[in-house]
């Protein structure tokens, strides 16, 4: 009996039976219906799903003018020859793209919006935004509502808003915002806001400025259960609520005391070591998103507003576990056993399959 690890994370998937599933690969050795994302989108109806296979070749910029779900293998697939699906950028070209979910891709080019229109119910889950990538939602007088950023890795990248746009009901949770070069991951231009929540994120780097003035300062944010290590979080946040955060070696370890911000319930912890397992990696600003960020003791342990650790979430059940964030939320085939590798002419191959979940 011989065992093989499959290279695709898409062999089995729990996807609605009412949606059509299309496959994309630009790597000649992989079998798929399309070799680029754009034609797969063009062939899709609203609500369809597109599975983008990992590849050593970058995928071209693609455009979204309808509601689809796009799923890649994740930013660090835990399998042999674990190629990512690296994409050169994304353009939203229509409000009809509202309701889209993008999961498990690696972006090395800008994400932007072609014209002035409203976008809502956009979900970015378990993606990687590489160095200098700007996720630009900043069109004049547009309204952006009900956005989810969950389980993403921001490496010197940023979410760029504008003072002339409107933002409401954003949940930004269980992400790493990391700085390991000359610029910092950031939020900028969130001026006209309502209900913008940063919850259970880790911000770290060598003095990076994570909230910049840009086109208008950032106002009326809620920041809770986050960890900030060796960063500047006070450049331009005003009239915002801080609760259950912890800072360590930051340029300003008490941003809740400035710019009309609020130290809600005096629950924030100023300049104390969070004591993550790989705290030395974080202190040094090292680019290692697979480091151990769990907390076993100290001021961050079980001290969040929800009784969980401050910083990244490591829930035992469900999808909010940073350990799972490296891969898309799909079951995948882990082992395939070929029972009879030697065949007579016209014989049948006998195969057994072992699958794993990745919540």
Coordinates of C-alpha atoms in Angstrom, one line a residue:
X1 CA 0.0 0.0 0.0
X2 CA 1.4 3.4 -0.9
X3 CA 0.2 6.7 0.4
X4 CA 0.1 10.0 -1.5
X5 CA -0.5 13.5 -0.2
X6 CA -2.8 15.3 -2.6
X7 CA -1.7 18.7 -3.8
X8 CA -5.1 20.3 -4.1
X9 CA -7.1 21.7 -1.3
X10 CA -10.3 21.5 -3.3
X11 CA -11.0 17.8 -3.8
X12 CA -14.0 18.0 -1.5
X13 CA -15.8 21.1 -0.5
X14 CA -19.0 21.9 1.4
X15 CA -20.6 24.4 -1.0
X16 CA -24.2 25.1 -1.5
X17 CA -25.8 22.7 -4.0
X18 CA -27.7 25.7 -5.4
X19 CA -24.5 27.4 -6.7
X20 CA -22.3 26.4 -9.6
X21 CA -18.7 25.7 -8.8
X22 CA -16.0 26.6 -11.3
X23 CA -12.3 25.8 -11.1
X24 CA -9.3 27.9 -12.2
X25 CA -5.6 27.0 -12.6
X26 CA -2.9 28.7 -14.6
X27 CA -0.4 25.9 -14.0
X28 CA -0.4 23.5 -16.9
X29 CA -0.1 20.3 -14.8
X30 CA -3.3 21.1 -12.9
X31 CA -6.7 20.3 -14.5
X32 CA -9.3 23.1 -14.3
X33 CA -12.1 24.6 -16.3
X34 CA -10.4 28.0 -16.7
X35 CA -6.8 29.2 -16.7
X36 CA -7.6 32.7 -15.4
X37 CA -10.0 34.2 -12.9
X38 CA -11.6 36.8 -15.2
X39 CA -13.2 34.3 -17.6
X40 CA -14.4 32.2 -14.6
X41 CA -16.2 35.3 -13.2
X42 CA -17.7 36.1 -16.6
X43 CA -19.1 32.6 -16.8
X44 CA -20.6 32.8 -13.3
X45 CA -24.0 33.8 -12.1
X46 CA -24.6 35.7 -8.9
X47 CA -23.9 33.4 -6.0
X48 CA -21.6 31.0 -7.8
X49 CA -18.2 29.8 -6.4
X50 CA -14.8 29.9 -8.0
X51 CA -12.0 27.7 -6.7
X52 CA -8.6 29.0 -7.5
X53 CA -5.8 26.4 -7.3
X54 CA -2.3 27.1 -6.0
X55 CA 0.3 27.8 -8.6
X56 CA 3.9 28.9 -8.9
X57 CA 2.7 31.4 -11.5
X58 CA 0.9 34.7 -10.5
X59 CA -2.7 35.1 -11.5
X60 CA -3.5 38.3 -13.4
X61 CA -5.6 41.2 -12.0
X62 CA -9.3 40.3 -12.1
X63 CA -12.5 42.3 -12.1
X64 CA -15.7 41.7 -10.1
X65 CA -19.0 43.0 -11.4
X66 CA -21.2 40.4 -9.6
X67 CA -21.6 38.6 -6.3
X68 CA -19.3 35.5 -6.2
X69 CA -17.3 33.5 -3.7
X70 CA -13.7 33.1 -4.6
X71 CA -11.6 30.6 -2.7
X72 CA -7.9 29.9 -2.9
X73 CA -5.7 27.5 -0.9
X74 CA -4.6 30.0 1.8
X75 CA -1.5 32.0 2.5
X76 CA 0.5 29.1 3.8
X77 CA -1.2 25.8 2.8
X78 CA -0.2 23.0 5.2
X79 CA 0.6 20.4 2.6
X80 CA 3.4 19.1 0.3
X81 CA 4.1 21.5 -2.6
X82 CA 1.8 24.0 -1.0
X83 CA 1.5 26.6 -3.7
X84 CA -0.5 29.7 -2.9
X85 CA -2.8 31.5 -5.3
X86 CA -1.0 34.8 -5.8
X87 CA -3.0 37.5 -7.6
X88 CA -1.7 40.8 -9.1
X89 CA -4.8 42.7 -8.0
X90 CA -8.6 43.1 -8.0
X91 CA -11.0 45.7 -9.3
X92 CA -14.6 46.1 -8.2
X93 CA -16.5 47.5 -11.1
X94 CA -20.1 47.4 -10.0
X95 CA -22.3 47.6 -6.9
X96 CA -23.6 44.2 -8.1
X97 CA -20.4 42.7 -6.5
X98 CA -21.9 43.4 -3.1
X99 CA -22.1 40.2 -1.1
X100 CA -18.8 38.8 -2.5
X101 CA -16.5 36.7 -0.3
X102 CA -12.8 36.4 -1.1
X103 CA -11.0 33.7 0.8
X104 CA -7.5 32.2 0.8
X105 CA -5.8 34.4 -1.8
X106 CA -2.4 36.2 -1.7
X107 CA -2.6 39.7 -3.2
X108 CA 0.6 41.4 -4.4
X109 CA -1.2 44.2 -6.2
X110 CA -3.8 46.9 -5.4
X111 CA -7.4 46.2 -4.7
X112 CA -9.6 49.1 -5.8
X113 CA -12.9 50.3 -7.1
X114 CA -13.4 51.6 -10.7
X115 CA -16.1 54.2 -10.1
X116 CA -18.3 55.8 -7.5
X117 CA -20.8 53.3 -6.2
X118 CA -21.8 51.7 -2.9
X119 CA -20.4 48.4 -1.8
X120 CA -21.8 46.3 1.0
X121 CA -21.4 42.8 2.6
X122 CA -17.9 42.2 1.3
X123 CA -15.9 39.5 3.2
X124 CA -12.1 39.1 3.1
X125 CA -11.3 35.9 5.0
X126 CA -7.8 34.3 5.5
X127 CA -6.0 36.3 2.7
X128 CA -2.5 37.7 2.6
X129 CA -2.0 41.3 1.6
X130 CA 1.7 41.6 0.7
X131 CA 4.1 44.5 1.0
X132 CA 2.7 47.9 -0.2
X133 CA -0.6 46.5 -1.2
X134 CA -3.4 49.0 -0.7
X135 CA -7.0 47.8 -0.2
X136 CA -8.6 51.0 -1.5
X137 CA -12.2 51.6 -0.6
X138 CA -12.1 55.3 -1.0
X139 CA -14.3 56.5 -3.9
X140 CA -15.9 59.9 -3.5
X141 CA -19.2 59.9 -1.7
X142 CA -19.5 56.1 -1.8
X143 CA -20.9 54.2 1.1
X144 CA -19.2 51.0 2.3
X145 CA -21.1 48.9 4.8
X146 CA -21.0 45.5 6.4
X147 CA -17.4 44.6 5.6
X148 CA -15.7 41.7 7.3
X149 CA -11.9 41.3 7.6
X150 CA -11.1 38.0 9.4
X151 CA -8.0 35.8 9.7
X152 CA -6.0 37.9 7.3
X153 CA -2.3 38.7 7.2
X154 CA -1.4 42.3 6.4
X155 CA 2.3 42.6 5.7
X156 CA 3.2 46.3 5.4
X157 CA -0.2 46.7 3.7
X158 CA -3.1 48.9 4.4
X159 CA -6.9 49.5 4.2
X160 CA -7.2 52.9 2.6
X161 CA -10.3 55.1 3.1
X162 CA -11.2 58.7 2.3
X163 CA -12.7 61.5 4.2
X164 CA -15.4 61.9 1.5
X165 CA -16.6 58.3 1.7
X166 CA -18.9 56.7 4.4
X167 CA -18.1 53.6 6.4
X168 CA -20.4 51.6 8.7
X169 CA -20.6 48.2 10.3
X170 CA -17.0 47.0 9.8
X171 CA -15.7 44.0 11.8
X172 CA -11.9 43.6 11.7
X173 CA -11.1 40.6 13.8
X174 CA -8.3 38.0 14.3
X175 CA -5.9 39.6 11.8
X176 CA -2.2 40.2 12.0
X177 CA -1.0 43.7 11.0
X178 CA 2.8 43.3 10.7
X179 CA 5.6 45.7 9.8
X180 CA 9.0 44.2 9.0
X181 CA 10.4 46.8 6.6
X182 CA 10.3 50.5 6.0
X183 CA 6.5 51.0 6.0
X184 CA 3.7 50.0 8.2
X185 CA 0.4 48.3 7.7
X186 CA -2.3 50.9 8.4
X187 CA -5.8 52.2 8.4
X188 CA -6.2 55.6 6.9
X189 CA -9.0 58.0 6.0
X190 CA -11.8 56.5 8.1
X191 CA -13.4 59.9 8.9
X192 CA -17.2 59.4 8.4
X193 CA -17.7 56.2 10.3
X194 CA -20.2 54.3 12.3
X195 CA -19.7 51.1 14.2
X196 CA -16.1 50.2 13.1
X197 CA -14.8 47.5 15.4
X198 CA -11.2 46.2 15.7
X199 CA -11.4 43.1 17.9
X200 CA -8.7 40.5 18.8
X201 CA -6.0 41.6 16.4
X202 CA -2.2 41.6 16.7
X203 CA -0.3 44.8 15.6
X204 CA 3.5 44.6 15.7
X205 CA 6.6 45.9 14.1
X206 CA 9.6 48.3 14.4
X207 CA 7.8 51.5 15.3
X208 CA 5.3 51.2 12.5
X209 CA 2.5 53.7 12.2
X210 CA -0.6 51.7 11.9
X211 CA -3.3 54.4 11.9
X212 CA -2.3 57.3 9.6
X213 CA -4.0 60.6 8.9
X214 CA -4.0 60.1 5.1
X215 CA -7.1 61.6 3.6
X216 CA -8.8 62.5 6.9
X217 CA -8.1 61.2 10.4
X218 CA -9.6 58.0 11.8
X219 CA -12.6 58.8 14.1
X220 CA -15.2 57.0 16.1
X221 CA -13.5 53.6 16.1
X222 CA -13.9 50.9 18.7
X223 CA -10.7 49.0 19.6
X224 CA -11.1 46.1 21.9
X225 CA -9.0 43.0 23.0
X226 CA -6.1 43.9 20.7
X227 CA -2.3 43.6 21.3
X228 CA 0.1 46.4 20.2
X229 CA 3.8 45.7 20.3
X230 CA 6.5 48.2 19.3
X231 CA 4.2 50.3 17.1
X232 CA 2.7 53.8 17.0
X233 CA -1.1 53.7 17.4
X234 CA -1.6 57.3 18.2
X235 CA -0.8 59.2 15.0
X236 CA -4.3 60.0 14.1
X237 CA -7.1 58.2 16.0
X238 CA -9.5 60.5 17.7
X239 CA -12.9 60.3 19.5
X240 CA -12.5 56.5 19.6
X241 CA -13.2 53.9 22.3
X242 CA -10.4 51.7 23.6
X243 CA -11.2 48.7 25.9
X244 CA -9.3 45.7 27.0
X245 CA -6.2 46.4 24.8
X246 CA -2.6 45.9 25.8
X247 CA 0.4 47.8 24.6
X248 CA 4.1 47.0 25.0
X249 CA 7.1 49.1 24.0
X250 CA 5.0 51.4 21.8
X251 CA 5.8 55.0 20.9
X252 CA 2.7 55.9 22.9
X253 CA 1.6 53.2 25.3
X254 CA -1.6 54.9 26.3
X255 CA -3.3 56.2 23.1
X256 CA -6.6 56.1 24.9
X257 CA -5.5 59.2 26.8
X258 CA -5.2 61.4 23.8
X259 CA -7.2 63.1 21.0
X260 CA -10.5 62.8 22.9
X261 CA -10.3 59.0 23.0
X262 CA -11.9 57.0 25.8
X263 CA -10.3 54.5 28.1
X264 CA -13.5 52.5 28.6
X265 CA -13.8 51.1 32.1
X266 CA -10.0 51.6 32.7
X267 CA -9.6 48.1 31.2
X268 CA -6.6 48.9 29.0
X269 CA -3.2 47.7 30.1
X270 CA -0.3 50.0 29.4
X271 CA 3.2 48.8 28.5
X272 CA 3.2 45.3 29.8
X273 CA 4.6 42.2 28.1
X274 CA 1.7 40.2 26.7
X275 CA 3.8 37.0 27.1
X276 CA 3.0 35.2 23.9
X277 CA 4.8 31.9 23.4
X278 CA 7.0 33.4 20.7
X279 CA 7.1 36.9 22.2
X280 CA 10.7 37.3 21.1
X281 CA 9.6 37.0 17.5
X282 CA 7.0 39.7 18.0
X283 CA 9.4 42.0 19.9
X284 CA 11.9 41.8 17.1
X285 CA 9.3 42.6 14.4
X286 CA 10.1 39.3 12.6
X287 CA 8.1 38.3 9.6
X288 CA 6.8 35.0 10.9
X289 CA 3.0 34.6 10.8
X290 CA 3.4 30.9 11.7
X291 CA 5.0 31.8 15.0
X292 CA 3.2 30.7 18.2
X293 CA 1.1 33.7 19.3
X294 CA -0.8 31.8 22.0
X295 CA -0.8 33.2 25.6
X296 CA -0.4 30.8 28.6
X297 CA 0.1 33.3 31.4
X298 CA 0.5 37.0 32.1
X299 CA -1.6 40.1 31.6
X300 CA -3.1 39.1 28.3
X301 CA -4.2 35.7 29.5
X302 CA -8.0 35.3 29.8
X303 CA -8.4 39.0 30.3
X304 CA -10.4 40.1 27.3
X305 CA -13.9 41.5 27.5
X306 CA -15.2 38.0 26.4
X307 CA -13.1 36.1 28.9
X308 CA -10.6 35.0 26.2
X309 CA -7.0 36.0 25.7
X310 CA -6.3 39.4 24.4
X311 CA -4.8 39.4 20.9
X312 CA -5.4 36.6 18.4
X313 CA -8.2 34.1 18.9
X314 CA -7.4 30.5 19.4
X315 CA -10.9 29.0 19.9
X316 CA -11.0 25.3 20.3
X317 CA -14.0 25.0 18.1
X318 CA -15.3 27.0 15.1
X319 CA -13.4 29.0 12.6
X320 CA -11.9 31.7 14.8
X321 CA -8.6 30.0 15.4
X322 CA -5.4 31.7 14.1
X323 CA -3.8 28.2 13.7
X324 CA -6.4 27.5 10.9
X325 CA -6.0 30.9 9.3
X326 CA -3.2 29.8 7.0
X327 CA -5.6 27.8 4.9
X328 CA -9.1 28.4 3.4
X329 CA -12.2 27.2 5.2
X330 CA -12.6 24.0 3.2
X331 CA -12.2 20.3 3.9
X332 CA -9.3 18.8 2.0
X333 CA -8.1 15.4 1.1
X334 CA -5.0 14.7 3.2
X335 CA -4.2 11.1 2.2
X336 CA -5.1 8.9 -0.7
X337 CA -4.3 5.2 -0.5
X338 CA -4.0 3.3 -3.8
X339 CA -4.8 -0.3 -2.8
X340 CA -3.7 -1.9 -6.0
X341 CA -0.9 0.1 -7.7
X342 CA -0.1 -2.7 -10.1
X343 CA -2.9 -3.3 -12.6
X344 CA -3.7 -5.7 -15.3
X345 CA -4.8 -4.2 -18.6
X346 CA -8.4 -2.9 -18.3
X347 CA -8.2 -3.3 -14.5
X348 CA -9.7 -0.8 -12.0
X349 CA -7.8 1.3 -9.5
X350 CA -9.0 0.8 -5.9
X351 CA -8.6 4.0 -3.8
X352 CA -9.4 5.0 -0.3
X353 CA -9.4 8.6 0.8
X354 CA -8.8 10.3 4.2
X355 CA -10.1 13.9 4.5
X356 CA -9.5 16.6 7.1
X357 CA -11.5 19.6 8.1
X358 CA -10.0 23.1 8.3
X359 CA -12.6 25.1 10.3

